[in-house]
């Protein structure tokens, strides 16, 4: 803490701070410049040639499924939508090459064993899959840039050219002193250790260029007026000569700037009036004038000052997409205060009188950029922002006001109090929650630290595990990763983007219209923060947010494998909170997303680290809601896969179906007042009795009672139809029509079948759509042989027809087992 400050020296924690303040973080997807900075040059869908694991002398074509830092998740072409053989590769160590490399280097392209039977004609297959395919860039797979995030190529000592934003359209060489996640500390060439004129800019800033840009575009290389007098003209020329000699070793790749915003053509004229914010002190909106037009791209504006004795002017160069310039009357239309020019007579500023007084015209609306409406920011959201008065500082910021595509930010913890800053939603001086921590930069903590505040939900969380990025990185060297291996890259972002696949089936809980309004993706970023944001978006996209929150909440008796996060929901004017478990590392993200989708009875691909481009691998679009919930719906009763305890615990999963379930304690809290909370102890799956859903829950209660009676009748009726080994005979053909199948011959003992073997068997039958249930519930061969019709109906929640059809195949396996392997 600063001297004289009463702030305690303590570690700042965003999660706790958001919980204590009751605020939410601005969505990661709203910071496009940060998203761009994390791209590694590879993109899903690109193809490359990869050494085959089983035979390192042969190669095969693979497609990039997703990227995470210097790791690529790949799938050999020929597996289609099958994800079982996906594998992670480290670009730095794996044998990866662009398309065509094998042919040029006389290497063998050979189909991997796992898909040999699917590709009878290798040449024809390659011609088909490579037609119009996009190859991974060769320069990212070979040479000095191999495996490097393009952003990391801007190292300290690198040189760039910076346009002068305050005086004229000249440029000068700058040296990179620091690179903090793409935010560069720049020093004018020739000033060595003199840091008074240092500047901080994000690498995508429109005024920052690679060395050689000025010469190519007809601009002169001249040091800014502010530093020109520090050296003689001969000294500056000597510095230029030295830079040209060292250009090759200090240059930055030109393709690094390919994602920079393109500057369009403006239509401003000299003398036009407008409203503007001074970017160096963005606290007020003032009248301004276009004082100079340089060319079709750049013009200079000056903040109006009517004082006759003014010593300096506030002027800066703009382009058509510059932030902080508005048409005349914009402040009035948006209910904002326009600060009159210094020296203006009176306090009530009137644009009509002022234009007449100055003999000037207002810049027409067509001169200004269109406002962005789909930015995702809302009032009271938290983020991290640069202090415009001290660019070394990055502070906690709160959105206090929103107008069109501009934010008013209140900065907390700055060394000196700062008024609310006016910034564009596309500003490169704002960052998502956790950005400083991710990039190892000091975030200014809030001035009043909140300590020893009683938590609303008491949950003992596991101790935070701190991973050494060097240890993890060294562990990745010289090995090929499976898709389940942990992914932590350079201590930075470890969670890939999470895509919302809007075409996929959204299930009974989520509102399809609201799902369609969600952003295309969230992240990449810190796993906990990204997944928390994803779940929050899903809760808010529900028909009843409180019910989805209840489905996601952490079971008090469940094994804890991740990180407990408190999520909130509002429904019918009531507030709800629950503790939800999220995973911490990227290796568990895909499985977490899939299981959460299944919990919510939606398509397993509705959201996750893989984008559904054309057709969902689950084929969810052709299923009706009824069929879908039969095959993919959540099972609220019992899990029938073999428990982790081994053979002795098999019978635990097969207990009598109609035994009353143990009542489950919930953390789900209905927040009536800040000081009091009530705990919902209703059983899982029963209507919530908190009062917020009284009308709906009454219907649910009646429906639940009706279904319960229905189920009891069905159980009594079905007792005569048991397919168990030694009880009753199968139903007669008069009651149920089943096709008589030929006798089953098994190649292996079903007692030894894995879950994958069981799934493979089911996929060979007419019950293939049910294979997903067996996979999700981890039913292996031993569990399969214990299944009976009542158990299948109770635990899989199947209707009579599909259940009997499934049990018919299970009985065939049992019969074959007794005949072939029982002795």
mmCIF file of N, CA, C and O in Angstrom, residues 315-402:
data_model
loop_
_atom_site.group_PDB
_atom_site.id
_atom_site.type_symbol
_atom_site.label_atom_id
_atom_site.label_comp_id
_atom_site.label_asym_id
_atom_site.label_seq_id
_atom_site.Cartn_x
_atom_site.Cartn_y
_atom_site.Cartn_z
ATOM 1 N N UNK A 315 -4.569 19.688 -29.124
ATOM 2 C CA UNK A 315 -4.880 19.201 -30.476
ATOM 3 C C UNK A 315 -4.310 17.806 -30.656
ATOM 4 O O UNK A 315 -3.320 17.432 -30.023
ATOM 5 N N UNK A 316 -4.949 17.036 -31.508
ATOM 6 C CA UNK A 316 -4.470 15.682 -31.792
ATOM 7 C C UNK A 316 -5.015 15.218 -33.130
ATOM 8 O O UNK A 316 -6.006 15.752 -33.651
ATOM 9 N N UNK A 317 -4.340 14.247 -33.688
ATOM 10 C CA UNK A 317 -4.677 13.737 -35.022
ATOM 11 C C UNK A 317 -5.736 12.640 -34.904
ATOM 12 O O UNK A 317 -5.683 11.797 -34.013
ATOM 13 N N UNK A 318 -6.682 12.660 -35.831
ATOM 14 C CA UNK A 318 -7.771 11.680 -35.848
ATOM 15 C C UNK A 318 -7.876 11.019 -37.213
ATOM 16 O O UNK A 318 -7.321 11.492 -38.208
ATOM 17 N N UNK A 319 -8.632 9.922 -37.248
ATOM 18 C CA UNK A 319 -9.048 9.291 -38.505
ATOM 19 C C UNK A 319 -10.527 8.997 -38.373
ATOM 20 O O UNK A 319 -11.140 9.259 -37.324
ATOM 21 N N UNK A 320 -11.146 8.448 -39.399
ATOM 22 C CA UNK A 320 -12.603 8.310 -39.426
ATOM 23 C C UNK A 320 -13.119 7.427 -38.285
ATOM 24 O O UNK A 320 -14.247 7.609 -37.813
ATOM 25 N N UNK A 321 -12.319 6.476 -37.799
ATOM 26 C CA UNK A 321 -12.775 5.588 -36.735
ATOM 27 C C UNK A 321 -12.232 5.969 -35.359
ATOM 28 O O UNK A 321 -12.313 5.174 -34.421
ATOM 29 N N UNK A 322 -11.657 7.162 -35.240
ATOM 30 C CA UNK A 322 -11.134 7.595 -33.943
ATOM 31 C C UNK A 322 -12.254 7.650 -32.906
ATOM 32 O O UNK A 322 -13.380 8.076 -33.207
ATOM 33 N N UNK A 323 -11.921 7.222 -31.693
ATOM 34 C CA UNK A 323 -12.897 7.266 -30.606
ATOM 35 C C UNK A 323 -12.975 8.674 -30.041
ATOM 36 O O UNK A 323 -12.019 9.442 -30.122
ATOM 37 N N UNK A 324 -14.116 9.001 -29.473
ATOM 38 C CA UNK A 324 -14.255 10.264 -28.744
ATOM 39 C C UNK A 324 -14.582 11.459 -29.598
ATOM 40 O O UNK A 324 -14.403 12.595 -29.149
ATOM 41 N N UNK A 325 -15.074 11.275 -30.819
ATOM 42 C CA UNK A 325 -15.553 12.411 -31.623
ATOM 43 C C UNK A 325 -17.034 12.171 -31.936
ATOM 44 O O UNK A 325 -17.428 11.063 -32.296
ATOM 45 N N UNK A 326 -17.834 13.224 -31.762
ATOM 46 C CA UNK A 326 -19.281 13.087 -31.876
ATOM 47 C C UNK A 326 -19.853 14.251 -32.684
ATOM 48 O O UNK A 326 -19.275 15.346 -32.713
ATOM 49 N N UNK A 327 -21.023 14.053 -33.285
ATOM 50 C CA UNK A 327 -21.668 15.178 -33.979
ATOM 51 C C UNK A 327 -22.175 16.233 -32.984
ATOM 52 O O UNK A 327 -22.392 15.938 -31.806
ATOM 53 N N UNK A 328 -22.365 17.427 -33.460
ATOM 54 C CA UNK A 328 -22.944 18.516 -32.660
ATOM 55 C C UNK A 328 -24.303 18.070 -32.113
ATOM 56 O O UNK A 328 -25.065 17.392 -32.807
ATOM 57 N N UNK A 329 -24.602 18.404 -30.882
ATOM 58 C CA UNK A 329 -25.848 18.082 -30.171
ATOM 59 C C UNK A 329 -25.900 16.639 -29.639
ATOM 60 O O UNK A 329 -26.909 16.230 -29.055
ATOM 61 N N UNK A 330 -24.826 15.844 -29.826
ATOM 62 C CA UNK A 330 -24.853 14.444 -29.351
ATOM 63 C C UNK A 330 -25.038 14.401 -27.834
ATOM 64 O O UNK A 330 -25.803 13.594 -27.320
ATOM 65 N N UNK A 331 -24.344 15.288 -27.115
ATOM 66 C CA UNK A 331 -24.466 15.318 -25.651
ATOM 67 C C UNK A 331 -25.890 15.636 -25.234
ATOM 68 O O UNK A 331 -26.450 14.986 -24.337
ATOM 69 N N UNK A 332 -26.485 16.632 -25.880
ATOM 70 C CA UNK A 332 -27.849 17.042 -25.537
ATOM 71 C C UNK A 332 -28.824 15.901 -25.757
ATOM 72 O O UNK A 332 -29.694 15.623 -24.913
ATOM 73 N N UNK A 333 -28.702 15.212 -26.884
ATOM 74 C CA UNK A 333 -29.615 14.108 -27.213
ATOM 75 C C UNK A 333 -29.482 12.951 -26.227
ATOM 76 O O UNK A 333 -30.428 12.196 -26.013
ATOM 77 N N UNK A 334 -28.306 12.797 -25.627
ATOM 78 C CA UNK A 334 -28.080 11.685 -24.707
ATOM 79 C C UNK A 334 -28.131 12.100 -23.241
ATOM 80 O O UNK A 334 -27.767 11.312 -22.366
ATOM 81 N N UNK A 335 -28.587 13.339 -23.010
ATOM 82 C CA UNK A 335 -28.744 13.799 -21.633
ATOM 83 C C UNK A 335 -27.423 13.972 -20.908
ATOM 84 O O UNK A 335 -27.350 13.780 -19.683
ATOM 85 N N UNK A 336 -26.385 14.359 -21.624
ATOM 86 C CA UNK A 336 -25.049 14.506 -21.034
ATOM 87 C C UNK A 336 -24.646 15.974 -20.977
ATOM 88 O O UNK A 336 -25.130 16.795 -21.764
ATOM 89 N N UNK A 337 -23.731 16.282 -20.091
ATOM 90 C CA UNK A 337 -23.254 17.657 -19.953
ATOM 91 C C UNK A 337 -22.149 17.927 -20.974
ATOM 92 O O UNK A 337 -21.208 17.156 -21.110
ATOM 93 N N UNK A 338 -22.289 19.038 -21.696
ATOM 94 C CA UNK A 338 -21.241 19.481 -22.611
ATOM 95 C C UNK A 338 -20.506 20.628 -21.935
ATOM 96 O O UNK A 338 -21.105 21.639 -21.563
ATOM 97 N N UNK A 339 -19.198 20.474 -21.762
ATOM 98 C CA UNK A 339 -18.415 21.495 -21.065
ATOM 99 C C UNK A 339 -18.145 22.669 -22.018
ATOM 100 O O UNK A 339 -17.518 22.495 -23.060
ATOM 101 N N UNK A 340 -18.621 23.879 -21.693
ATOM 102 C CA UNK A 340 -18.389 25.027 -22.584
ATOM 103 C C UNK A 340 -16.895 25.303 -22.741
ATOM 104 O O UNK A 340 -16.101 24.996 -21.848
ATOM 105 N N UNK A 341 -16.473 25.903 -23.865
ATOM 106 C CA UNK A 341 -15.052 26.213 -24.050
ATOM 107 C C UNK A 341 -14.591 27.219 -22.994
ATOM 108 O O UNK A 341 -15.360 28.099 -22.599
ATOM 109 N N UNK A 342 -13.368 27.089 -22.507
ATOM 110 C CA UNK A 342 -12.844 28.103 -21.568
ATOM 111 C C UNK A 342 -12.939 29.490 -22.216
ATOM 112 O O UNK A 342 -12.616 29.652 -23.395
ATOM 113 N N UNK A 343 -13.411 30.467 -21.454
ATOM 114 C CA UNK A 343 -13.578 31.820 -21.987
ATOM 115 C C UNK A 343 -14.941 32.057 -22.593
ATOM 116 O O UNK A 343 -15.241 33.172 -23.052
ATOM 117 N N UNK A 344 -15.823 31.031 -22.611
ATOM 118 C CA UNK A 344 -17.182 31.198 -23.160
ATOM 119 C C UNK A 344 -18.020 32.004 -22.172
ATOM 120 O O UNK A 344 -18.051 31.692 -20.977
ATOM 121 N N UNK A 345 -18.700 33.069 -22.648
ATOM 122 C CA UNK A 345 -19.501 33.904 -21.729
ATOM 123 C C UNK A 345 -20.754 33.156 -21.262
ATOM 124 O O UNK A 345 -21.522 32.653 -22.084
ATOM 125 N N UNK A 346 -20.946 33.049 -19.964
ATOM 126 C CA UNK A 346 -22.142 32.393 -19.435
ATOM 127 C C UNK A 346 -21.940 30.892 -19.276
ATOM 128 O O UNK A 346 -20.966 30.309 -19.752
ATOM 129 N N UNK A 347 -22.909 30.277 -18.594
ATOM 130 C CA UNK A 347 -22.823 28.846 -18.319
ATOM 131 C C UNK A 347 -23.684 28.014 -19.259
ATOM 132 O O UNK A 347 -23.411 26.843 -19.479
ATOM 133 N N UNK A 348 -24.740 28.613 -19.796
ATOM 134 C CA UNK A 348 -25.641 27.856 -20.665
ATOM 135 C C UNK A 348 -25.129 27.898 -22.094
ATOM 136 O O UNK A 348 -25.306 28.885 -22.818
ATOM 137 N N UNK A 349 -24.523 26.791 -22.509
ATOM 138 C CA UNK A 349 -23.956 26.723 -23.851
ATOM 139 C C UNK A 349 -25.043 26.334 -24.848
ATOM 140 O O UNK A 349 -25.794 25.373 -24.621
ATOM 141 N N UNK A 350 -25.109 27.063 -25.956
ATOM 142 C CA UNK A 350 -26.082 26.768 -27.009
ATOM 143 C C UNK A 350 -25.350 26.633 -28.341
ATOM 144 O O UNK A 350 -24.667 27.568 -28.782
ATOM 145 N N UNK A 351 -25.495 25.467 -28.967
ATOM 146 C CA UNK A 351 -24.743 25.207 -30.201
ATOM 147 C C UNK A 351 -25.138 26.162 -31.336
ATOM 148 O O UNK A 351 -24.275 26.630 -32.101
ATOM 149 N N UNK A 352 -26.407 26.475 -31.463
ATOM 150 C CA UNK A 352 -26.856 27.347 -32.564
ATOM 151 C C UNK A 352 -26.211 28.723 -32.454
ATOM 152 O O UNK A 352 -25.689 29.269 -33.442
ATOM 153 N N UNK A 353 -26.233 29.294 -31.234
ATOM 154 C CA UNK A 353 -25.616 30.608 -31.029
ATOM 155 C C UNK A 353 -24.106 30.535 -31.261
ATOM 156 O O UNK A 353 -23.510 31.454 -31.843
ATOM 157 N N UNK A 354 -23.507 29.416 -30.779
ATOM 158 C CA UNK A 354 -22.055 29.283 -30.871
ATOM 159 C C UNK A 354 -21.594 29.169 -32.331
ATOM 160 O O UNK A 354 -20.608 29.801 -32.744
ATOM 161 N N UNK A 355 -22.322 28.402 -33.141
ATOM 162 C CA UNK A 355 -21.966 28.265 -34.560
ATOM 163 C C UNK A 355 -22.102 29.605 -35.275
ATOM 164 O O UNK A 355 -21.268 29.966 -36.121
ATOM 165 N N UNK A 356 -23.161 30.360 -34.914
ATOM 166 C CA UNK A 356 -23.370 31.671 -35.538
ATOM 167 C C UNK A 356 -22.251 32.623 -35.127
ATOM 168 O O UNK A 356 -21.714 33.371 -35.947
ATOM 169 N N UNK A 357 -21.894 32.555 -33.850
ATOM 170 C CA UNK A 357 -20.825 33.418 -33.310
ATOM 171 C C UNK A 357 -19.486 33.123 -33.996
ATOM 172 O O UNK A 357 -18.711 34.042 -34.297
ATOM 173 N N UNK A 358 -19.216 31.847 -34.250
ATOM 174 C CA UNK A 358 -17.937 31.453 -34.861
ATOM 175 C C UNK A 358 -17.980 31.502 -36.389
ATOM 176 O O UNK A 358 -16.925 31.395 -37.043
ATOM 177 N N UNK A 359 -19.184 31.605 -36.955
ATOM 178 C CA UNK A 359 -19.317 31.572 -38.408
ATOM 179 C C UNK A 359 -18.868 30.233 -38.981
ATOM 180 O O UNK A 359 -18.228 30.174 -40.032
ATOM 181 N N UNK A 360 -19.216 29.167 -38.255
ATOM 182 C CA UNK A 360 -18.759 27.830 -38.662
ATOM 183 C C UNK A 360 -19.956 26.922 -38.909
ATOM 184 O O UNK A 360 -21.093 27.230 -38.544
ATOM 185 N N UNK A 361 -19.693 25.801 -39.550
ATOM 186 C CA UNK A 361 -20.743 24.803 -39.790
ATOM 187 C C UNK A 361 -20.455 23.546 -38.957
ATOM 188 O O UNK A 361 -19.298 23.248 -38.623
ATOM 189 N N UNK A 362 -21.518 22.833 -38.622
ATOM 190 C CA UNK A 362 -21.373 21.582 -37.870
ATOM 191 C C UNK A 362 -21.016 20.450 -38.836
ATOM 192 O O UNK A 362 -21.532 20.385 -39.956
ATOM 193 N N UNK A 363 -20.122 19.580 -38.410
ATOM 194 C CA UNK A 363 -19.794 18.405 -39.232
ATOM 195 C C UNK A 363 -21.044 17.537 -39.355
ATOM 196 O O UNK A 363 -21.682 17.232 -38.342
ATOM 197 N N UNK A 364 -21.434 17.124 -40.571
ATOM 198 C CA UNK A 364 -22.653 16.327 -40.737
ATOM 199 C C UNK A 364 -22.524 14.937 -40.102
ATOM 200 O O UNK A 364 -21.420 14.424 -39.904
ATOM 201 N N UNK A 365 -23.675 14.345 -39.800
ATOM 202 C CA UNK A 365 -23.723 13.022 -39.163
ATOM 203 C C UNK A 365 -22.961 11.976 -39.972
ATOM 204 O O UNK A 365 -22.337 11.064 -39.421
ATOM 205 N N UNK A 366 -22.976 12.106 -41.292
ATOM 206 C CA UNK A 366 -22.337 11.112 -42.169
ATOM 207 C C UNK A 366 -20.825 11.030 -41.982
ATOM 208 O O UNK A 366 -20.190 10.065 -42.418
ATOM 209 N N UNK A 367 -20.233 12.045 -41.332
ATOM 210 C CA UNK A 367 -18.773 12.041 -41.119
ATOM 211 C C UNK A 367 -18.353 11.067 -40.020
ATOM 212 O O UNK A 367 -17.177 10.693 -39.949
ATOM 213 N N UNK A 368 -19.304 10.669 -39.172
ATOM 214 C CA UNK A 368 -18.944 9.951 -37.953
ATOM 215 C C UNK A 368 -19.188 8.444 -38.091
ATOM 216 O O UNK A 368 -20.078 8.007 -38.823
ATOM 217 N N UNK A 369 -18.402 7.663 -37.368
ATOM 218 C CA UNK A 369 -18.571 6.208 -37.437
ATOM 219 C C UNK A 369 -19.886 5.780 -36.798
ATOM 220 O O UNK A 369 -20.439 6.484 -35.945
ATOM 221 N N UNK A 370 -20.386 4.624 -37.234
ATOM 222 C CA UNK A 370 -21.613 4.083 -36.644
ATOM 223 C C UNK A 370 -21.317 3.538 -35.251
ATOM 224 O O UNK A 370 -20.225 3.049 -34.976
ATOM 225 N N UNK A 371 -22.317 3.611 -34.395
ATOM 226 C CA UNK A 371 -22.136 3.126 -33.022
ATOM 227 C C UNK A 371 -22.333 1.611 -32.957
ATOM 228 O O UNK A 371 -23.128 1.048 -33.691
ATOM 229 N N UNK A 372 -21.595 0.975 -32.062
ATOM 230 C CA UNK A 372 -21.686 -0.468 -31.866
ATOM 231 C C UNK A 372 -22.682 -0.752 -30.751
ATOM 232 O O UNK A 372 -22.562 -0.219 -29.659
ATOM 233 N N UNK A 373 -23.670 -1.602 -31.028
ATOM 234 C CA UNK A 373 -24.707 -1.875 -30.018
ATOM 235 C C UNK A 373 -24.563 -3.254 -29.371
ATOM 236 O O UNK A 373 -25.074 -3.484 -28.284
ATOM 237 N N UNK A 374 -23.869 -4.187 -30.022
ATOM 238 C CA UNK A 374 -23.797 -5.566 -29.504
ATOM 239 C C UNK A 374 -22.490 -5.810 -28.757
ATOM 240 O O UNK A 374 -21.837 -6.817 -28.936
ATOM 241 N N UNK A 375 -22.113 -4.878 -27.880
ATOM 242 C CA UNK A 375 -20.806 -4.976 -27.223
ATOM 243 C C UNK A 375 -20.817 -5.830 -25.956
ATOM 244 O O UNK A 375 -19.775 -6.296 -25.529
ATOM 245 N N UNK A 376 -21.958 -6.024 -25.332
ATOM 246 C CA UNK A 376 -22.030 -6.907 -24.159
ATOM 247 C C UNK A 376 -21.805 -6.225 -22.819
ATOM 248 O O UNK A 376 -21.956 -6.850 -21.773
ATOM 249 N N UNK A 377 -21.451 -4.941 -22.810
ATOM 250 C CA UNK A 377 -21.231 -4.233 -21.539
ATOM 251 C C UNK A 377 -22.571 -3.782 -20.944
ATOM 252 O O UNK A 377 -23.499 -3.436 -21.677
ATOM 253 N N UNK A 378 -22.627 -3.777 -19.606
ATOM 254 C CA UNK A 378 -23.804 -3.279 -18.900
ATOM 255 C C UNK A 378 -23.341 -2.481 -17.684
ATOM 256 O O UNK A 378 -22.214 -2.639 -17.225
ATOM 257 N N UNK A 379 -24.238 -1.649 -17.177
ATOM 258 C CA UNK A 379 -23.895 -0.855 -15.991
ATOM 259 C C UNK A 379 -23.549 -1.755 -14.811
ATOM 260 O O UNK A 379 -24.107 -2.843 -14.660
ATOM 261 N N UNK A 380 -22.609 -1.294 -14.007
ATOM 262 C CA UNK A 380 -22.120 -1.973 -12.796
ATOM 263 C C UNK A 380 -21.209 -3.165 -13.075
ATOM 264 O O UNK A 380 -20.757 -3.816 -12.135
ATOM 265 N N UNK A 381 -20.940 -3.469 -14.335
ATOM 266 C CA UNK A 381 -19.974 -4.528 -14.636
ATOM 267 C C UNK A 381 -18.569 -4.077 -14.256
ATOM 268 O O UNK A 381 -18.255 -2.885 -14.272
ATOM 269 N N UNK A 382 -17.732 -5.057 -13.927
ATOM 270 C CA UNK A 382 -16.352 -4.770 -13.544
ATOM 271 C C UNK A 382 -15.397 -5.187 -14.665
ATOM 272 O O UNK A 382 -15.649 -6.146 -15.400
ATOM 273 N N UNK A 383 -14.273 -4.470 -14.756
ATOM 274 C CA UNK A 383 -13.224 -4.781 -15.717
ATOM 275 C C UNK A 383 -11.919 -4.178 -15.209
ATOM 276 O O UNK A 383 -11.860 -3.673 -14.096
ATOM 277 N N UNK A 384 -10.878 -4.244 -16.022
ATOM 278 C CA UNK A 384 -9.600 -3.622 -15.683
ATOM 279 C C UNK A 384 -9.303 -2.560 -16.732
ATOM 280 O O UNK A 384 -9.514 -2.797 -17.931
ATOM 281 N N UNK A 385 -8.857 -1.387 -16.308
ATOM 282 C CA UNK A 385 -8.680 -0.271 -17.248
ATOM 283 C C UNK A 385 -7.434 0.535 -16.912
ATOM 284 O O UNK A 385 -7.034 0.642 -15.747
ATOM 285 N N UNK A 386 -6.850 1.113 -17.951
ATOM 286 C CA UNK A 386 -5.663 1.953 -17.806
ATOM 287 C C UNK A 386 -6.077 3.326 -17.277
ATOM 288 O O UNK A 386 -7.087 3.890 -17.709
ATOM 289 N N UNK A 387 -5.307 3.847 -16.360
ATOM 290 C CA UNK A 387 -5.517 5.199 -15.855
ATOM 291 C C UNK A 387 -4.944 6.185 -16.884
ATOM 292 O O UNK A 387 -3.731 6.211 -17.115
ATOM 293 N N UNK A 388 -5.778 7.007 -17.526
ATOM 294 C CA UNK A 388 -5.271 7.908 -18.583
ATOM 295 C C UNK A 388 -4.263 8.930 -18.075
ATOM 296 O O UNK A 388 -3.434 9.416 -18.851
ATOM 297 N N UNK A 389 -4.290 9.253 -16.767
ATOM 298 C CA UNK A 389 -3.348 10.225 -16.217
ATOM 299 C C UNK A 389 -2.032 9.571 -15.807
ATOM 300 O O UNK A 389 -1.035 10.265 -15.588
ATOM 301 N N UNK A 390 -2.030 8.257 -15.693
ATOM 302 C CA UNK A 390 -0.820 7.520 -15.333
ATOM 303 C C UNK A 390 -0.882 6.157 -16.024
ATOM 304 O O UNK A 390 -1.325 5.166 -15.436
ATOM 305 N N UNK A 391 -0.458 6.076 -17.287
ATOM 306 C CA UNK A 391 -0.615 4.846 -18.081
ATOM 307 C C UNK A 391 0.119 3.632 -17.513
ATOM 308 O O UNK A 391 -0.110 2.516 -17.968
ATOM 309 N N UNK A 392 0.998 3.841 -16.516
ATOM 310 C CA UNK A 392 1.628 2.697 -15.856
ATOM 311 C C UNK A 392 0.601 1.930 -15.013
ATOM 312 O O UNK A 392 0.761 0.749 -14.755
ATOM 313 N N UNK A 393 -0.450 2.627 -14.588
ATOM 314 C CA UNK A 393 -1.439 2.042 -13.699
ATOM 315 C C UNK A 393 -2.558 1.345 -14.469
ATOM 316 O O UNK A 393 -3.125 1.916 -15.411
ATOM 317 N N UNK A 394 -2.873 0.125 -14.039
ATOM 318 C CA UNK A 394 -4.094 -0.537 -14.504
ATOM 319 C C UNK A 394 -4.945 -0.760 -13.259
ATOM 320 O O UNK A 394 -4.493 -1.352 -12.280
ATOM 321 N N UNK A 395 -6.164 -0.246 -13.290
ATOM 322 C CA UNK A 395 -7.023 -0.219 -12.094
ATOM 323 C C UNK A 395 -8.271 -1.064 -12.290
ATOM 324 O O UNK A 395 -8.684 -1.359 -13.415
ATOM 325 N N UNK A 396 -8.888 -1.408 -11.170
ATOM 326 C CA UNK A 396 -10.235 -1.980 -11.204
ATOM 327 C C UNK A 396 -11.170 -0.878 -11.683
ATOM 328 O O UNK A 396 -11.079 0.268 -11.246
ATOM 329 N N UNK A 397 -12.072 -1.229 -12.599
ATOM 330 C CA UNK A 397 -12.990 -0.218 -13.140
ATOM 331 C C UNK A 397 -14.418 -0.735 -13.079
ATOM 332 O O UNK A 397 -14.672 -1.927 -13.249
ATOM 333 N N UNK A 398 -15.352 0.188 -12.836
ATOM 334 C CA UNK A 398 -16.785 -0.130 -12.811
ATOM 335 C C UNK A 398 -17.486 0.710 -13.865
ATOM 336 O O UNK A 398 -17.252 1.915 -13.964
ATOM 337 N N UNK A 399 -18.346 0.064 -14.647
ATOM 338 C CA UNK A 399 -19.130 0.797 -15.653
ATOM 339 C C UNK A 399 -20.245 1.536 -14.923
ATOM 340 O O UNK A 399 -21.141 0.920 -14.334
ATOM 341 N N UNK A 400 -20.185 2.857 -14.940
ATOM 342 C CA UNK A 400 -21.191 3.654 -14.229
ATOM 343 C C UNK A 400 -22.274 4.188 -15.162
ATOM 344 O O UNK A 400 -23.354 4.557 -14.712
ATOM 345 N N UNK A 401 -21.953 4.244 -16.461
ATOM 346 C CA UNK A 401 -22.924 4.787 -17.421
ATOM 347 C C UNK A 401 -22.616 4.219 -18.804
ATOM 348 O O UNK A 401 -21.461 3.920 -19.125
ATOM 349 N N UNK A 402 -23.652 4.080 -19.629
ATOM 350 C CA UNK A 402 -23.502 3.591 -21.003
ATOM 351 C C UNK A 402 -24.291 4.492 -21.940
ATOM 352 O O UNK A 402 -25.480 4.751 -21.698
#
